């Protein structure tokens, strides 16, 4: 699919200061909406952003029946944070599909392309992230989240990658117990498809690559399969095989150092005969 830099102007500005970074789009959700002059949800009414950068905003209201359907879906994830994230993907997709069909963005081409810029039927990552956040805010107002709170926009980039590292936006969910932030992103997915929900450290550009410039390949924006058996596990951003090799090498080096030290001690420790000879010569 055609793909161009999402948030290109912001990338050029930030490029003057840093080659790769991850940061919040503001301390509050309102900060992002204000920046793009986007309207916040009003009750069950949202303003669907499109035309790139929220230049077009079309109102859509979720009916009580829509909210109850979403409530039914969300109730199935009450057991754990991981389960809630998984059902939230389905619930958010349902809301997005209904809003898109009503306002004319249901034929949005996933990702960005130059022909979509200014087209009310097309959305860039700013539009998508803003819309997903609006849907989650409606859900939160109806107390449909038990284990999460909706957070401010999250932004990540690594301009050393060229177009693959341009500034990219995502909505966020914050796990109440651990404080872990999860990016909510559907930019590369068609309307009605469940968005990916993944730890912000792993989202778009792996933090190991972002911070240290590693050469490893990361899978940008590919939906991550949910693992409902893991809850609150430490985030692993590097290669497990790589870590095992590193540990093995560290152990080998330690063993070599120990052998060398033992040999040195053996050669420099005076024998009983040497001690006696030294004592005789000194008398």
CSV table of C-alpha atoms in Angstrom, one decimal, residues 16-273:
chain,number,residue,atom,x,y,z
A,16,UNK,CA,16.1,20.1,14.0
A,17,UNK,CA,16.5,19.0,17.6
A,18,UNK,CA,16.6,15.2,17.7
A,19,UNK,CA,16.8,12.2,15.4
A,20,UNK,CA,14.6,9.8,17.4
A,21,UNK,CA,12.2,10.2,20.3
A,22,UNK,CA,9.0,9.2,22.0
A,23,UNK,CA,6.8,11.6,23.9
A,24,UNK,CA,3.3,12.5,25.0
A,25,UNK,CA,1.1,14.7,22.9
A,26,UNK,CA,0.5,16.8,26.0
A,27,UNK,CA,-0.3,16.2,29.6
A,28,UNK,CA,-4.0,16.0,28.9
A,29,UNK,CA,-6.2,14.7,26.2
A,30,UNK,CA,-7.5,18.2,25.7
A,31,UNK,CA,-4.1,19.4,24.7
A,32,UNK,CA,-4.0,17.3,21.6
A,33,UNK,CA,-7.6,18.3,20.6
A,34,UNK,CA,-6.8,21.9,21.1
A,35,UNK,CA,-3.6,21.7,19.0
A,36,UNK,CA,-5.6,20.4,16.0
A,37,UNK,CA,-8.7,22.5,16.8
A,38,UNK,CA,-10.7,19.2,17.1
A,39,UNK,CA,-13.9,19.1,19.0
A,40,UNK,CA,-14.1,16.9,22.1
A,41,UNK,CA,-16.9,14.4,22.4
A,42,UNK,CA,-20.2,15.8,23.8
A,43,UNK,CA,-22.0,13.1,25.6
A,44,UNK,CA,-22.6,10.3,23.0
A,45,UNK,CA,-21.7,12.7,20.2
A,46,UNK,CA,-18.3,12.6,18.5
A,47,UNK,CA,-16.8,14.7,15.7
A,48,UNK,CA,-15.1,12.4,13.3
A,49,UNK,CA,-11.8,13.8,12.0
A,50,UNK,CA,-10.7,13.4,8.4
A,51,UNK,CA,-8.9,15.1,5.4
A,52,UNK,CA,-5.6,14.8,7.3
A,53,UNK,CA,-5.0,16.7,10.5
A,54,UNK,CA,-8.7,17.0,11.5
A,55,UNK,CA,-9.3,19.6,8.8
A,56,UNK,CA,-12.8,18.1,8.3
A,57,UNK,CA,-14.9,17.2,11.4
A,58,UNK,CA,-18.2,15.5,10.9
A,59,UNK,CA,-20.6,15.0,13.9
A,60,UNK,CA,-22.0,11.6,14.7
A,61,UNK,CA,-24.1,10.5,17.7
A,62,UNK,CA,-24.1,7.0,19.1
A,63,UNK,CA,-27.6,5.8,20.0
A,64,UNK,CA,-28.4,4.3,23.4
A,65,UNK,CA,-28.6,0.9,21.6
A,66,UNK,CA,-25.1,1.3,20.3
A,67,UNK,CA,-23.8,2.0,23.8
A,68,UNK,CA,-25.6,-1.0,25.2
A,69,UNK,CA,-24.1,-3.2,22.5
A,70,UNK,CA,-20.6,-1.9,23.4
A,71,UNK,CA,-21.3,-2.5,27.1
A,72,UNK,CA,-22.2,-6.1,26.4
A,73,UNK,CA,-18.9,-6.6,24.6
A,74,UNK,CA,-16.8,-4.9,27.3
A,75,UNK,CA,-18.5,-6.9,30.1
A,76,UNK,CA,-16.7,-10.0,28.7
A,77,UNK,CA,-13.3,-8.5,29.6
A,78,UNK,CA,-14.0,-7.7,33.2
A,79,UNK,CA,-11.8,-10.6,34.6
A,80,UNK,CA,-8.4,-9.0,33.9
A,81,UNK,CA,-6.6,-6.0,32.2
A,82,UNK,CA,-5.4,-8.2,29.4
A,83,UNK,CA,-9.0,-9.5,28.8
A,84,UNK,CA,-10.3,-6.0,28.8
A,85,UNK,CA,-7.8,-4.8,26.2
A,86,UNK,CA,-8.8,-7.7,23.9
A,87,UNK,CA,-12.5,-7.0,24.1
A,88,UNK,CA,-11.9,-3.2,23.8
A,89,UNK,CA,-10.4,-3.8,20.4
A,90,UNK,CA,-13.7,-5.3,19.2
A,91,UNK,CA,-15.8,-2.6,20.9
A,92,UNK,CA,-13.7,0.3,19.5
A,93,UNK,CA,-13.9,-1.3,16.0
A,94,UNK,CA,-17.7,-1.5,16.2
A,95,UNK,CA,-17.9,2.1,17.1
A,96,UNK,CA,-15.5,3.2,14.4
A,97,UNK,CA,-17.3,1.2,11.7
A,98,UNK,CA,-20.7,2.8,12.6
A,99,UNK,CA,-19.3,6.3,12.7
A,100,UNK,CA,-17.2,5.8,9.5
A,101,UNK,CA,-20.2,4.5,7.5
A,102,UNK,CA,-22.4,7.4,8.7
A,103,UNK,CA,-19.9,10.2,7.9
A,104,UNK,CA,-18.3,8.7,4.7
A,105,UNK,CA,-14.9,7.6,5.9
A,106,UNK,CA,-15.6,3.9,5.7
A,107,UNK,CA,-13.6,3.7,2.4
A,108,UNK,CA,-10.5,5.2,4.0
A,109,UNK,CA,-7.4,3.7,2.5
A,110,UNK,CA,-5.2,2.3,5.3
A,111,UNK,CA,-2.0,4.4,5.9
A,112,UNK,CA,-1.4,7.6,4.1
A,113,UNK,CA,-1.0,8.7,0.5
A,114,UNK,CA,-0.7,12.0,-1.2
A,115,UNK,CA,-4.1,11.7,-2.9
A,116,UNK,CA,-5.8,11.5,0.5
A,117,UNK,CA,-4.5,14.8,1.7
A,118,UNK,CA,-7.5,17.1,2.0
A,119,UNK,CA,-10.0,14.4,1.0
A,120,UNK,CA,-12.9,14.3,3.6
A,121,UNK,CA,-13.2,10.6,3.1
A,122,UNK,CA,-9.6,9.8,4.0
A,123,UNK,CA,-7.7,9.9,7.3
A,124,UNK,CA,-4.1,10.2,8.4
A,125,UNK,CA,-2.7,9.0,11.7
A,126,UNK,CA,-3.7,12.2,13.4
A,127,UNK,CA,-7.3,11.7,12.3
A,128,UNK,CA,-7.3,8.0,13.3
A,129,UNK,CA,-5.7,8.6,16.7
A,130,UNK,CA,-8.1,11.5,17.5
A,131,UNK,CA,-11.2,9.4,16.5
A,132,UNK,CA,-10.2,6.4,18.4
A,133,UNK,CA,-9.6,8.6,21.5
A,134,UNK,CA,-13.0,10.1,21.0
A,135,UNK,CA,-14.7,6.6,21.0
A,136,UNK,CA,-12.8,5.6,24.1
A,137,UNK,CA,-13.8,8.8,25.9
A,138,UNK,CA,-17.4,7.9,25.2
A,139,UNK,CA,-16.8,4.5,26.6
A,140,UNK,CA,-15.1,5.9,29.6
A,141,UNK,CA,-18.0,8.3,30.3
A,142,UNK,CA,-20.3,5.3,30.5
A,143,UNK,CA,-17.9,3.5,32.9
A,144,UNK,CA,-17.2,0.7,30.5
A,145,UNK,CA,-13.6,0.4,31.5
A,146,UNK,CA,-12.8,-1.4,34.7
A,147,UNK,CA,-9.0,-1.9,34.4
A,148,UNK,CA,-7.9,1.1,32.3
A,149,UNK,CA,-8.1,4.9,32.1
A,150,UNK,CA,-7.9,6.8,28.8
A,151,UNK,CA,-4.6,8.8,28.5
A,152,UNK,CA,-3.2,11.6,26.3
A,153,UNK,CA,-2.0,11.1,22.8
A,154,UNK,CA,1.3,9.3,22.4
A,155,UNK,CA,3.8,10.2,19.7
A,156,UNK,CA,6.9,8.4,18.4
A,157,UNK,CA,9.4,8.9,15.7
A,158,UNK,CA,12.9,8.0,14.5
A,159,UNK,CA,13.9,10.2,11.6
A,160,UNK,CA,17.0,8.1,10.9
A,161,UNK,CA,14.7,5.6,9.3
A,162,UNK,CA,13.4,8.0,6.6
A,163,UNK,CA,9.7,7.6,5.8
A,164,UNK,CA,9.4,4.5,8.0
A,165,UNK,CA,10.3,6.7,11.0
A,166,UNK,CA,8.2,9.8,10.5
A,167,UNK,CA,6.2,11.1,13.4
A,168,UNK,CA,3.3,8.9,14.2
A,169,UNK,CA,0.3,9.3,16.6
A,170,UNK,CA,-1.7,6.9,18.7
A,171,UNK,CA,-4.4,7.1,21.4
A,172,UNK,CA,-3.5,5.5,24.7
A,173,UNK,CA,-5.0,3.3,27.5
A,174,UNK,CA,-3.3,3.2,30.9
A,175,UNK,CA,-3.6,0.1,33.0
A,176,UNK,CA,-4.8,1.2,36.4
A,177,UNK,CA,-2.8,-1.2,38.5
A,178,UNK,CA,0.6,-1.1,36.8
A,179,UNK,CA,0.5,2.3,35.2
A,180,UNK,CA,1.6,0.7,31.9
A,181,UNK,CA,0.7,2.7,28.8
A,182,UNK,CA,-0.7,1.0,25.8
A,183,UNK,CA,-0.9,2.5,22.3
A,184,UNK,CA,-4.2,2.2,20.5
A,185,UNK,CA,-3.7,2.4,16.8
A,186,UNK,CA,-5.6,1.5,13.6
A,187,UNK,CA,-3.8,3.6,11.1
A,188,UNK,CA,-2.8,0.7,8.8
A,189,UNK,CA,-6.1,-1.1,9.2
A,190,UNK,CA,-9.4,-0.7,7.2
A,191,UNK,CA,-12.5,0.7,8.8
A,192,UNK,CA,-14.2,-1.8,11.1
A,193,UNK,CA,-11.0,-3.7,11.8
A,194,UNK,CA,-10.0,-4.0,15.5
A,195,UNK,CA,-7.1,-1.6,16.3
A,196,UNK,CA,-3.9,-2.9,17.7
A,197,UNK,CA,-3.4,-2.3,21.4
A,198,UNK,CA,0.3,-2.7,22.4
A,199,UNK,CA,2.7,-1.4,25.0
A,200,UNK,CA,4.0,2.0,23.9
A,201,UNK,CA,7.6,0.7,24.2
A,202,UNK,CA,6.9,-1.8,21.5
A,203,UNK,CA,4.6,0.2,19.3
A,204,UNK,CA,5.6,1.5,15.8
A,205,UNK,CA,9.3,1.6,16.6
A,206,UNK,CA,10.8,-0.7,19.2
A,207,UNK,CA,12.3,1.3,22.0
A,208,UNK,CA,15.5,-0.6,21.9
A,209,UNK,CA,16.0,0.6,18.3
A,210,UNK,CA,14.7,4.1,19.1
A,211,UNK,CA,17.1,4.7,22.0
A,212,UNK,CA,20.2,2.8,20.9
A,213,UNK,CA,20.0,2.8,17.2
A,214,UNK,CA,20.2,-1.0,16.8
A,215,UNK,CA,20.1,-2.5,13.3
A,216,UNK,CA,17.4,-5.1,14.0
A,217,UNK,CA,14.2,-5.0,12.0
A,218,UNK,CA,11.0,-4.2,13.8
A,219,UNK,CA,7.4,-4.8,12.6
A,220,UNK,CA,5.8,-1.4,12.4
A,221,UNK,CA,2.1,-1.2,13.2
A,222,UNK,CA,1.4,-4.9,12.7
A,223,UNK,CA,-1.5,-6.0,14.9
A,224,UNK,CA,-0.2,-7.8,17.9
A,225,UNK,CA,-1.9,-11.1,19.0
A,226,UNK,CA,-3.3,-10.8,22.5
A,227,UNK,CA,-2.1,-13.1,25.1
A,228,UNK,CA,-4.7,-13.3,27.8
A,229,UNK,CA,-2.5,-15.6,29.9
A,230,UNK,CA,0.0,-12.8,30.6
A,231,UNK,CA,-0.9,-10.1,32.9
A,232,UNK,CA,1.6,-7.5,34.2
A,233,UNK,CA,4.6,-9.4,32.8
A,234,UNK,CA,7.8,-7.4,32.2
A,235,UNK,CA,8.0,-5.9,28.7
A,236,UNK,CA,10.7,-7.6,26.6
A,237,UNK,CA,11.8,-5.4,23.8
A,238,UNK,CA,14.9,-7.2,22.7
A,239,UNK,CA,15.6,-10.6,21.2
A,240,UNK,CA,15.4,-13.4,23.7
A,241,UNK,CA,18.0,-15.4,21.7
A,242,UNK,CA,20.2,-12.4,21.7
A,243,UNK,CA,19.9,-12.1,25.5
A,244,UNK,CA,20.7,-15.7,25.9
A,245,UNK,CA,23.8,-15.5,23.8
A,246,UNK,CA,24.9,-12.4,25.7
A,247,UNK,CA,24.5,-14.2,29.0
A,248,UNK,CA,26.4,-17.2,27.7
A,249,UNK,CA,29.2,-15.0,26.5
A,250,UNK,CA,29.3,-13.2,29.8
A,251,UNK,CA,29.5,-16.5,31.6
A,252,UNK,CA,32.4,-17.7,29.4
A,253,UNK,CA,34.3,-14.5,29.9
A,254,UNK,CA,33.9,-14.8,33.7
A,255,UNK,CA,35.1,-18.4,33.6
A,256,UNK,CA,38.2,-17.4,31.5
A,257,UNK,CA,39.0,-14.6,33.9
A,258,UNK,CA,38.7,-17.0,36.9
A,259,UNK,CA,41.1,-19.5,35.3
A,260,UNK,CA,43.6,-16.8,34.4
A,261,UNK,CA,43.5,-15.5,38.0
A,262,UNK,CA,44.0,-19.0,39.4
A,263,UNK,CA,47.1,-19.5,37.1
A,264,UNK,CA,48.5,-16.1,38.2
A,265,UNK,CA,48.1,-16.9,41.8
A,266,UNK,CA,49.7,-20.3,41.4
A,267,UNK,CA,52.7,-18.9,39.7
A,268,UNK,CA,53.2,-16.0,42.1
A,269,UNK,CA,52.6,-17.8,45.4
A,270,UNK,CA,56.0,-18.7,47.0
A,271,UNK,CA,56.6,-22.4,47.9
A,272,UNK,CA,57.7,-23.6,51.3
A,273,UNK,CA,61.2,-24.2,49.9
